[in-house]
JSON list of C-alpha atoms in Angstrom, two decimals:
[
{"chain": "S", "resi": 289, "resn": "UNK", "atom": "CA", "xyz": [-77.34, -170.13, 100.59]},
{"chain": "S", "resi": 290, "resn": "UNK", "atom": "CA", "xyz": [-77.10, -166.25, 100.46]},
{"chain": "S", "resi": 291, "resn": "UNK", "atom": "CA", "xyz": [-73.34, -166.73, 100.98]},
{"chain": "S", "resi": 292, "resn": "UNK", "atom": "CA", "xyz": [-73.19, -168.68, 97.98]},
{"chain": "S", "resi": 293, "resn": "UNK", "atom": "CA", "xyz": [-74.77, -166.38, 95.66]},
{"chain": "S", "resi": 294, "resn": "UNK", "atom": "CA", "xyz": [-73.42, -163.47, 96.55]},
{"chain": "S", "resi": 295, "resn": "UNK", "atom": "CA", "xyz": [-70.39, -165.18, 96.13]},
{"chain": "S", "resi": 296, "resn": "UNK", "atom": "CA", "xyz": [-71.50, -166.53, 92.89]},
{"chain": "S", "resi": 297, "resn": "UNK", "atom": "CA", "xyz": [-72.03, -162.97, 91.73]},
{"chain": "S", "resi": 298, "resn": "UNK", "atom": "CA", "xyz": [-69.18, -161.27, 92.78]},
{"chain": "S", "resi": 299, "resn": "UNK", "atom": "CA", "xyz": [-67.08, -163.88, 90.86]},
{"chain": "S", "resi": 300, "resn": "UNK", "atom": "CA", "xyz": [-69.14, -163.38, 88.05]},
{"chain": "S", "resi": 301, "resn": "UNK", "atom": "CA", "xyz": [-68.95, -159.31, 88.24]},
{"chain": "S", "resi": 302, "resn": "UNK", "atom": "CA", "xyz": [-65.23, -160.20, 88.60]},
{"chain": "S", "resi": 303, "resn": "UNK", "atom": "CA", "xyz": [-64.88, -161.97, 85.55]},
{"chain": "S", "resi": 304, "resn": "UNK", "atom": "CA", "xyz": [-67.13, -159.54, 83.17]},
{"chain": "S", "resi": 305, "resn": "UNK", "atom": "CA", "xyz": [-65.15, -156.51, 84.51]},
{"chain": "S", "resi": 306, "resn": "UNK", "atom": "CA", "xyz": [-61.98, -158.70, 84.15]},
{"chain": "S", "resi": 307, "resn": "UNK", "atom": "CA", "xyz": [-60.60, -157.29, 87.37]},
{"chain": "S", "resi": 308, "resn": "UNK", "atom": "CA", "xyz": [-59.54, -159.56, 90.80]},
{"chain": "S", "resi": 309, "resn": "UNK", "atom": "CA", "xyz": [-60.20, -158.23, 93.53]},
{"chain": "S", "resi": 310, "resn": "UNK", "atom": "CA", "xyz": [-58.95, -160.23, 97.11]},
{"chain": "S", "resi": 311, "resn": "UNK", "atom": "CA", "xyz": [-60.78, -159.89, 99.89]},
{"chain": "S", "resi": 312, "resn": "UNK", "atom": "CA", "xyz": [-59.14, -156.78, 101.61]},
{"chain": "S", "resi": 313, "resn": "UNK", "atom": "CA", "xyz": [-60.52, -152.88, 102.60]},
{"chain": "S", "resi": 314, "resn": "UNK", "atom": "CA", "xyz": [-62.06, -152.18, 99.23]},
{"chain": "S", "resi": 315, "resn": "UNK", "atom": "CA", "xyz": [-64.29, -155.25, 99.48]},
{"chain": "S", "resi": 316, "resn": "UNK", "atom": "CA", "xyz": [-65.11, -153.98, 102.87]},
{"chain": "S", "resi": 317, "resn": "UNK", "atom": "CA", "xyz": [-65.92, -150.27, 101.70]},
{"chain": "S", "resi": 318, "resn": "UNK", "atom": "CA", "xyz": [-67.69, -151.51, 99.01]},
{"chain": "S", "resi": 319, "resn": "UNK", "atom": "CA", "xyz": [-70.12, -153.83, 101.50]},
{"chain": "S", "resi": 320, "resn": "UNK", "atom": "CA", "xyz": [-70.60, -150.62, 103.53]},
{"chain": "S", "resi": 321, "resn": "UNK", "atom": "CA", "xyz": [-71.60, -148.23, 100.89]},
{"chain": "S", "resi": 322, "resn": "UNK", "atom": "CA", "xyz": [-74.28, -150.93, 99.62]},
{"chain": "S", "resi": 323, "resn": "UNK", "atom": "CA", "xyz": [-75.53, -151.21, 103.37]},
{"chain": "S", "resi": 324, "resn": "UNK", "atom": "CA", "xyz": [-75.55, -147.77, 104.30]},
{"chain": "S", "resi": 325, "resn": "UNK", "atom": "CA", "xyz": [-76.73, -146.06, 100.74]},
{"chain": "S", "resi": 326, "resn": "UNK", "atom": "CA", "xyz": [-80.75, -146.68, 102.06]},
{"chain": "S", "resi": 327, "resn": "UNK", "atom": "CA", "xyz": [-80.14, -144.86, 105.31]},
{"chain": "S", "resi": 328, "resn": "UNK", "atom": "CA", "xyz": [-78.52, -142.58, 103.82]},
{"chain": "S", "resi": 329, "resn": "UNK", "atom": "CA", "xyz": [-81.05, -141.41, 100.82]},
{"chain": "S", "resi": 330, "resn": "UNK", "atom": "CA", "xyz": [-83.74, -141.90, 103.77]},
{"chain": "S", "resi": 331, "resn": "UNK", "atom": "CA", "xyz": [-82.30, -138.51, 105.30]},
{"chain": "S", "resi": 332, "resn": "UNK", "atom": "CA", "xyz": [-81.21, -136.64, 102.46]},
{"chain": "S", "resi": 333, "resn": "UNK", "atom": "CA", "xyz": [-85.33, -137.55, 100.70]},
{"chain": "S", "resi": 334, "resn": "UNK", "atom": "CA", "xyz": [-86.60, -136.24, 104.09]},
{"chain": "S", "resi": 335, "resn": "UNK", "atom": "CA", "xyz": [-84.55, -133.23, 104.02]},
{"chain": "S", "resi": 336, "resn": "UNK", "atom": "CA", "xyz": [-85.35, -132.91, 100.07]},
{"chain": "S", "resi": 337, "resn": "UNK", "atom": "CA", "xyz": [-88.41, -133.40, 101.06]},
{"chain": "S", "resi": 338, "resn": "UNK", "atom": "CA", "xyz": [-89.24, -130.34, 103.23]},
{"chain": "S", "resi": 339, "resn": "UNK", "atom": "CA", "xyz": [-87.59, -127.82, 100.57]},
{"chain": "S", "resi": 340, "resn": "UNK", "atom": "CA", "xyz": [-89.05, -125.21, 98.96]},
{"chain": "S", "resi": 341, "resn": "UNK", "atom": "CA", "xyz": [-88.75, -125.49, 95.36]},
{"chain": "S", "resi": 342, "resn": "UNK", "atom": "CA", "xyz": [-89.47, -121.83, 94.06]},
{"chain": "S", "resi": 343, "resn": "UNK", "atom": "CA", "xyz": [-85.94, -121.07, 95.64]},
{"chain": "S", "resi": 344, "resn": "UNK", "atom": "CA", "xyz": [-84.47, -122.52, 93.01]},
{"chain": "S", "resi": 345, "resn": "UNK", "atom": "CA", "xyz": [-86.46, -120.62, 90.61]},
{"chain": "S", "resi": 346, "resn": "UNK", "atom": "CA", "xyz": [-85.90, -117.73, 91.68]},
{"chain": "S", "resi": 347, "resn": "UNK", "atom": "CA", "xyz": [-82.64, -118.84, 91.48]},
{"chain": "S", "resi": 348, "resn": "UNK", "atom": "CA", "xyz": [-83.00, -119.64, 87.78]},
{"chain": "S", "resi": 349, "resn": "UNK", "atom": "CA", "xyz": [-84.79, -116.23, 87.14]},
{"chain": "S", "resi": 350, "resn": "UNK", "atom": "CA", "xyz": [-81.91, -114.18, 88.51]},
{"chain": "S", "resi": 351, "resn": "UNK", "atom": "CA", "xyz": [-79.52, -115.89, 85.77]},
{"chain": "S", "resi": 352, "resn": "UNK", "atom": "CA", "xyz": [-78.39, -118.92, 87.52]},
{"chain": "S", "resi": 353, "resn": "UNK", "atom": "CA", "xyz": [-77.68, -121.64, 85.40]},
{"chain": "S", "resi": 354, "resn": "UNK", "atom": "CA", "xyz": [-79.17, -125.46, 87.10]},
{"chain": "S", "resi": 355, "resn": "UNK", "atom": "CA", "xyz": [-75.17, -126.19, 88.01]},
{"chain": "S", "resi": 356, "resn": "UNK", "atom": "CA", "xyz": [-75.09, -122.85, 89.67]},
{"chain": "S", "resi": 357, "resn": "UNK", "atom": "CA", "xyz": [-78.73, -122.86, 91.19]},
{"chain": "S", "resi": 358, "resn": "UNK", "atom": "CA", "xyz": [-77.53, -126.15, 92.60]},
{"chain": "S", "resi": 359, "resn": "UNK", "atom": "CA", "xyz": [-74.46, -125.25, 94.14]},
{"chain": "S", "resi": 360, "resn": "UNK", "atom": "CA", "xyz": [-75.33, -121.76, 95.40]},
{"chain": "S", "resi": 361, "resn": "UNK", "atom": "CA", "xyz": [-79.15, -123.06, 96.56]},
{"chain": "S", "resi": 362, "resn": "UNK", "atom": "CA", "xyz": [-79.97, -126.36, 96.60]},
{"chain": "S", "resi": 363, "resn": "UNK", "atom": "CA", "xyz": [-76.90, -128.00, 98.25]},
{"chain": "S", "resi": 364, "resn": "UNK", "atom": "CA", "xyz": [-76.78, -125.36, 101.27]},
{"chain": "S", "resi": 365, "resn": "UNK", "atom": "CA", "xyz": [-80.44, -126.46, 101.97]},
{"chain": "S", "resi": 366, "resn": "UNK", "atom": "CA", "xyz": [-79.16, -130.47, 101.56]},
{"chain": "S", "resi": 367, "resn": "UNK", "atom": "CA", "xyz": [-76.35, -129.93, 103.63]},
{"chain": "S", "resi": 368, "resn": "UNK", "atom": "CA", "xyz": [-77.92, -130.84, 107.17]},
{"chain": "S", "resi": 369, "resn": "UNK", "atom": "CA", "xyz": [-79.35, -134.22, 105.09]},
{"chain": "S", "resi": 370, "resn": "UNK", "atom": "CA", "xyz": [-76.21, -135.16, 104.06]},
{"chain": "S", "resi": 371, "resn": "UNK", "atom": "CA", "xyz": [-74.24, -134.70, 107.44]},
{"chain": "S", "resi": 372, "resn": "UNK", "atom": "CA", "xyz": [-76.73, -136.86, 109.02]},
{"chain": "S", "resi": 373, "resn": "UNK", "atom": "CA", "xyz": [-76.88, -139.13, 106.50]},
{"chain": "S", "resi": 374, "resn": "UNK", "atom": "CA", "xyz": [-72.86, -139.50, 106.68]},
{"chain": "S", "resi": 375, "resn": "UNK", "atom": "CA", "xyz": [-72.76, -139.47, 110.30]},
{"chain": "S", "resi": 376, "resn": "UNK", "atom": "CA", "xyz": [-75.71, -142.27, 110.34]},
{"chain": "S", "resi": 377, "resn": "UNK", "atom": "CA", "xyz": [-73.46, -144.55, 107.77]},
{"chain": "S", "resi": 378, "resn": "UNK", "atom": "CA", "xyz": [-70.53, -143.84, 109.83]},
{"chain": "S", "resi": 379, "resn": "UNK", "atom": "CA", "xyz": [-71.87, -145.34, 112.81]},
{"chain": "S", "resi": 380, "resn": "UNK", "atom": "CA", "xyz": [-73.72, -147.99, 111.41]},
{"chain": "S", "resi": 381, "resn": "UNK", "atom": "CA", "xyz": [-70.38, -148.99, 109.42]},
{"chain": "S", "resi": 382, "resn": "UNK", "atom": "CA", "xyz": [-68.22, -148.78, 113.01]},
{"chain": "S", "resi": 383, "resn": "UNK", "atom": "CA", "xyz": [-70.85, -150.81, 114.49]},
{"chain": "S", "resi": 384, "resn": "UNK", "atom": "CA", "xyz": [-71.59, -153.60, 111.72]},
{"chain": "S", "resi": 385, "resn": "UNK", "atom": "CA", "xyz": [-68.96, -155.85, 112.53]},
{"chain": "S", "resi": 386, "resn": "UNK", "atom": "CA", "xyz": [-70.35, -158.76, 110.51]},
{"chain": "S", "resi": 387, "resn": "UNK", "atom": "CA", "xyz": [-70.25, -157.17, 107.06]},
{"chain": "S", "resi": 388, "resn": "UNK", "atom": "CA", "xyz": [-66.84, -156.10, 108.01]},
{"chain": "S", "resi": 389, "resn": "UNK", "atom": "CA", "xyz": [-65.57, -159.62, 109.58]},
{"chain": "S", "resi": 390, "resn": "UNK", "atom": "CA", "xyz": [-67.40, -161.90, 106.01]},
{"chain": "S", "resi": 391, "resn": "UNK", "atom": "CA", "xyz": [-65.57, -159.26, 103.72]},
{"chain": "S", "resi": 392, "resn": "UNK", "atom": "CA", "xyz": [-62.86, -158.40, 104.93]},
{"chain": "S", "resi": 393, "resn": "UNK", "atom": "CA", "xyz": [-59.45, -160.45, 103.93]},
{"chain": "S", "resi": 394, "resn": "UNK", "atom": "CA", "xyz": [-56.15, -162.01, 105.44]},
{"chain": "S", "resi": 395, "resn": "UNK", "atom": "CA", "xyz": [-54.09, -159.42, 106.97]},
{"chain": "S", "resi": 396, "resn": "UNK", "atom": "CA", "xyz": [-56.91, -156.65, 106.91]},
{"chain": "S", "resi": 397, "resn": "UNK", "atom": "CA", "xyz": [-57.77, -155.24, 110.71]},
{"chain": "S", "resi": 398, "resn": "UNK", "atom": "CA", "xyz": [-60.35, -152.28, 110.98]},
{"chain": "S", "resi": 399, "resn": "UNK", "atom": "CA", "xyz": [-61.65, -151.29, 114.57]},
{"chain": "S", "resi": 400, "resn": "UNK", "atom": "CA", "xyz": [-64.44, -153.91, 114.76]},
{"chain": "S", "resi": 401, "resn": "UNK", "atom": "CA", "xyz": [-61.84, -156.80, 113.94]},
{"chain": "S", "resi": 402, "resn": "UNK", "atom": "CA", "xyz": [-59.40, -155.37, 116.28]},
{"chain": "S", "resi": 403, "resn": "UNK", "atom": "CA", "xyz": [-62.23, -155.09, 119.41]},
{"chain": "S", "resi": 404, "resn": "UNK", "atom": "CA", "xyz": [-63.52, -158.62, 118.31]},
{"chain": "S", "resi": 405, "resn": "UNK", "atom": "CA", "xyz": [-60.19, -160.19, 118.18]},
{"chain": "S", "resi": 406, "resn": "UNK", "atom": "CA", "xyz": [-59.12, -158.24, 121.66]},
{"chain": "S", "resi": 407, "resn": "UNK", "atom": "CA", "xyz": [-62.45, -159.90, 123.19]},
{"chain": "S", "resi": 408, "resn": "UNK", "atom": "CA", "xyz": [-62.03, -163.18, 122.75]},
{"chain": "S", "resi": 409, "resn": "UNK", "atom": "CA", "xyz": [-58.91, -162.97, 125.09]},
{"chain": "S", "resi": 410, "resn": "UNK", "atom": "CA", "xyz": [-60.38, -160.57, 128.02]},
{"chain": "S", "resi": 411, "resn": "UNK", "atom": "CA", "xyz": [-60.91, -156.88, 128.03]},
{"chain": "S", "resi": 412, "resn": "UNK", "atom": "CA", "xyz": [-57.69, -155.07, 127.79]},
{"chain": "S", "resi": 413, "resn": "UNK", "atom": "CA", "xyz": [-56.56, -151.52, 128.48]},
{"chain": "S", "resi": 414, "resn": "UNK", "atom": "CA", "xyz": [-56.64, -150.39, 124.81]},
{"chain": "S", "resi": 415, "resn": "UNK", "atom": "CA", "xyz": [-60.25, -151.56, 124.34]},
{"chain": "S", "resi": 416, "resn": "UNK", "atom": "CA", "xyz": [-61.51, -149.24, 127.59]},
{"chain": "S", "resi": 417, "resn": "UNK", "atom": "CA", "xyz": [-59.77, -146.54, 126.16]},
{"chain": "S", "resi": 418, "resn": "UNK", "atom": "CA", "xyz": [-60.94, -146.59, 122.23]},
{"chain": "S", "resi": 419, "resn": "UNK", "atom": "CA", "xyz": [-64.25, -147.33, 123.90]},
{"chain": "S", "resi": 420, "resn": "UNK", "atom": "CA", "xyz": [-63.50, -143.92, 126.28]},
{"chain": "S", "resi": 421, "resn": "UNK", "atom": "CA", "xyz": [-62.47, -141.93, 123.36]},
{"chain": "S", "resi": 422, "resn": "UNK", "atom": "CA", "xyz": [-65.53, -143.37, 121.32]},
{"chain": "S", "resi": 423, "resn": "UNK", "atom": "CA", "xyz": [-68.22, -141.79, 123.64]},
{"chain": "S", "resi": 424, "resn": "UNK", "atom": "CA", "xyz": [-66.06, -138.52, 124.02]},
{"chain": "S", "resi": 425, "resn": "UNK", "atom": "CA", "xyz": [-65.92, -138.02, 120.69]},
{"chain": "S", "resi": 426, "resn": "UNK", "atom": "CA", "xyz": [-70.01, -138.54, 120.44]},
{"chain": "S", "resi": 427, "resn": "UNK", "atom": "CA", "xyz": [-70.65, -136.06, 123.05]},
{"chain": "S", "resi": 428, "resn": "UNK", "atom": "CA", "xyz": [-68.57, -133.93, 121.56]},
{"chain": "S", "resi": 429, "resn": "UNK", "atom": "CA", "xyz": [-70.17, -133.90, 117.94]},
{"chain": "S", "resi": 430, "resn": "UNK", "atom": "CA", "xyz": [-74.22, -134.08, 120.02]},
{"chain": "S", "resi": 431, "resn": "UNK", "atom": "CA", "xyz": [-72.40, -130.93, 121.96]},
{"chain": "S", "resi": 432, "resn": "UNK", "atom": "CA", "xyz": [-70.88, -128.98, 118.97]},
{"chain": "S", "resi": 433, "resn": "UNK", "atom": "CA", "xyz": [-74.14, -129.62, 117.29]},
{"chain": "S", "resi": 434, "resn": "UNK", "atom": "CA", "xyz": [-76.86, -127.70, 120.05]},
{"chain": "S", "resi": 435, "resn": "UNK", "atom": "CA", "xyz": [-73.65, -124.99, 120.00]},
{"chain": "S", "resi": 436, "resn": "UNK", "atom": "CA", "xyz": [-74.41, -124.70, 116.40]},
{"chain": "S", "resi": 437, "resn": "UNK", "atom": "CA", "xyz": [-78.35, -125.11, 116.08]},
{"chain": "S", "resi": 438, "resn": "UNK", "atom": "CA", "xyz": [-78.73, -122.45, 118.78]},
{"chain": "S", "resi": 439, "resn": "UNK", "atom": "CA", "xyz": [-75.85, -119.83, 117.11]},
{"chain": "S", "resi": 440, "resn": "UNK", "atom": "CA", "xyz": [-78.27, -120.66, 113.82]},
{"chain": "S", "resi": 441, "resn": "UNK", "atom": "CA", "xyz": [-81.62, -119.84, 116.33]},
{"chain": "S", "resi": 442, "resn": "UNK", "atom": "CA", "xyz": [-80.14, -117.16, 117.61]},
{"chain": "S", "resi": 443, "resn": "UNK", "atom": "CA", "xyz": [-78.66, -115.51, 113.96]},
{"chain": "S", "resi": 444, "resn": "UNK", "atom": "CA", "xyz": [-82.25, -115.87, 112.93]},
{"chain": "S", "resi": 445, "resn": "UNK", "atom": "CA", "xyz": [-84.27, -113.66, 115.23]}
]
């Protein structure tokens, strides 16, 4: 029943817009960003969250315009959020593969489609290796990361 309706509206936002759009890697972006948006404003609202507000006017008092205060202030503070937030999506987008399998279209083939599709035969070589370089990459961001909050420890004191 969900199926239907989404589909219902999606033909319907089609035809007001007066655009057609096939089933292909937009579709499939566009399914992401509207699953991952709530994690994602979870983060940055925490990080927003814990920020101290007289910075930006103080900010505004030394002649910073709101753009400028923004830019120079608030967005170096949001930063952290916003990587985590990204990072968050990107992982729950490489491991949703059933938004990516109902939306995506003939022809299209992202990583989930390709493991998926590789599985239902048996386990090949490529698989253990995108799976290898997967969890090397991961250590290597968790790694780079403590590297970097300890540099930032360290600068501080």
């Amino acid at each position: 029943a969900l199926a239907v309706f989404f589909n219902l509206v999606f033909e319907g936002v089609q035809s007001l817009l007066g655009v057609r759009w096939v089933p292909g890697f937009a579709t499939i972006i566009i399914a992401h960003v509207a699953f991952n948006i709530s994690f994602v404003a979870i983060v940055v609202r925490a990080r927003l969250a814990t920020m101290d507000p007289t910075l930006e006017e103080a900010a505004g008092d030394l002649g910073a315009n709101p753009m400028v205060a923004f830019w120079k202030v608030t967005f170096p503070i949001l930063m952290p959020g916003v990587l985590a937030g990204g990072l968050l999506a990107f992982t729950l987008s490489l491991d949703d593969f059933v938004v990516t399998f109902f939306n995506a279209g003939v022809g299209t083939t992202t990583l989930p489609l390709y493991v998926y599709g590789m599985l239902k035969q048996r386990v090949p070589p490529e698989i253990n290796a995108i799976s290898t370089l997967m969890i090397a990459a991961s250590i290597a961001l968790v790694g780079a990361s403590l590297i970097f909050q300890r540099s930032e420890a360290r600068d501080r004191t």
